[in-house]
Amino acid sequence: MAEPDLAESHLLGWLSTVGLDAHYVRAEGDYLYRLDERGREIPVVDFAGGYGSLMFGHNHPEIVALAQQMLTAQAPVHAQFSRHPYATELAARLTAVVQRETGEDGTYNAVFANSGAEAVEIAVKHAELDRALKVAELQTEIAEHLESVRAAVTEGTAAVPDEVARVAGLGTGEAGPVAIDRLIAHIDEVNAARAGAEPLLFALEGGFHGKLMGSVQLTHNAAYRTPFAALGTSARFVTREEIPALPKIFEEERVDLLDLAVSGNEVAVVHRRLPLLCAFVLEPIQGEGGIRLLDSESAATIQSACAEADVPIVVDEVQSGMGRTGTFLASTGIGLRGDYYALAKSLGGGIAKAAVMLARSSRYRPQFELVHSSTFAKDYFSTTIGLKVLDLLEADDGAAYRKAAERGAHLLDMLRSVQRDFPDVVRDVRGRGLMAGLEFHDQSGSEVEGLRQHAEGATLGYALAGKLLRSHRVRTFPTASSPNTLRFEPSIHIGDKEVAQLEAGLREVCALLRAQDGPGLLEI
Ligand code: F0G
């Protein structure tokens, strides 16, 4: 009797139903290798690319050599709570790249993490700490104002006019110290109730920001989020159509604290906006949501609405960043500027687990460092590899970015040629650089039961990925929240030969879909 598989065997069982339960024994560049029944290596071209983690491919020789050298030299991988000059250097270099791309001269403070979801959560945690401190600062300021106005009324240099007295429910004519005391008591009561309001989080419909307890609240896919909604602060999901109305949406959520001032010799009530809007979290190109690009106009609208309402923007570049789209940040390309950036995936060079949250230094709260930590983050191994990744990205004046743009254009040209030849099968091709997607038309109306079931079960993409693996030795996956979209995120070294191999596979899949050939597509 075989030992039970206690490591997510249910998922593996499902993968086997679509022929995706491969066992890979080696990885190099854009290839994964499995063994045939005689133990011979079978090369598979990897267009899943570690879900966007392999800008330089599997086991890049320079990165592997660095890892080997560190371990042979007995690098102090774990040296928590000590000097980490490698992390300091990486933070400085990340800031320099962001400054170069955004054209801004402000610096960004770095807090390192181990995964993309963690980096997003750190950004939102920091934004919440900043917001709560701003609320406290506003309350302190108001308390000082109230006392100075109380003193002015008591000294007789200011009076409470009737319309202000009515704010506190006082009758007319009740001026003087009694009125001011009751007015201040009323204001204190109103402000105490309002200041405790729950923070508001905003995210784009279709967005994906992780599946941990906090980040899953920002991930739009209900299947991932709703089972755990009770565990966190829910987000307000903004549709693309709503973006132009953001200023109004923010205004509708506005809550003011009441303050007092003396104007002339009269007491006046002043409305002070409560910092209630914690953060707006978005991807410049939605990855898991189906390779959907945000346009520059929407980015500008979001930017100005958030600036006006003082809502910090968290730009989630976990998948789109690290040069994948032809610039270090995909947001550069649409003029979006983050108060926070989340980076991960390729930062680890394909062999380390590394992520980082960059916070605009003008917003940075140093005390955050005393209330957040992680055992593995900022370690010697992953940050040194992160420095190597930046070396590779920035070498030859950014040749890797140009390569990503050129290879991406070649890939997208091929995908669009398939779409042109199969418009009845291919709904759309989207992407920028080496973050590309091909969306198939819905098959829920198919006469073929197997196709209809996959369409209705949101598993068509996985079934087609299984066909590509089986018949063309190409590995890819759908974007889970846009299940008819196959994603393609190879390394910058992807060759014309491999793109041609993918094209042959896609053309066969399209021909079989056009012919509604269920067995040809689905038989394992
Ligand atoms: N943010 C974005 C934009 C992502 O694409 C991902 C993961 C995460 C956060 C979470 O990162 O997995 O390291 O915790 N994207 C993968 C995907 C899962 O399917 O595209 P993580």
Coordinates of C-alpha atoms and ligand atoms in Angstrom, one line a residue, residues 51 114-118 120 208-211 283 287-288 316-319 344-345 487 489, ligand 1:
Y51 CA 4.4 32.6 -12.3
N114 CA 9.6 36.5 1.9
S115 CA 6.6 36.6 -0.5
G116 CA 4.5 38.9 -2.6
A117 CA 1.5 38.7 -0.3
E118 CA 3.8 39.6 2.6
V120 CA 1.6 43.8 0.1
F208 CA -4.9 39.9 -7.1
H209 CA -2.7 40.7 -4.1
G210 CA -2.1 37.4 -2.3
K211 CA -3.9 34.8 -0.3
E283 CA -1.5 46.4 -10.1
G287 CA -1.5 39.3 -13.7
E288 CA -3.6 36.6 -12.0
D316 CA 1.7 46.0 -6.5
E317 CA 4.5 45.1 -8.9
V318 CA 5.0 41.6 -7.5
Q319 CA 4.3 40.1 -10.9
A344 CA 8.9 39.9 -5.1
K345 CA 9.1 36.9 -7.6
R487 CA -0.5 33.4 -19.5
E489 CA 5.9 34.8 -18.8
Ligands
F0G1 N1 0.6 40.3 -5.9 C1 0.6 40.0 -7.2 C2 0.3 41.0 -8.3 C3 0.8 38.6 -7.6 O1 0.7 38.3 -8.9 C4 1.0 37.6 -6.6 C5 1.1 36.2 -6.9 C6 1.0 38.1 -5.3 C7 0.8 39.4 -5.0 C8 1.2 37.1 -4.2 O2 2.6 36.7 -4.2 O3 2.4 34.3 -4.1 O4 4.5 35.4 -3.5 O5 2.5 35.5 -2.0 N2 0.8 35.8 -8.1 C9 0.7 34.4 -8.5 C10 -0.2 34.4 -9.7 C11 0.2 33.5 -7.5 O6 -1.0 33.4 -9.9 O7 0.0 35.2 -10.6 P1 3.0 35.4 -3.4

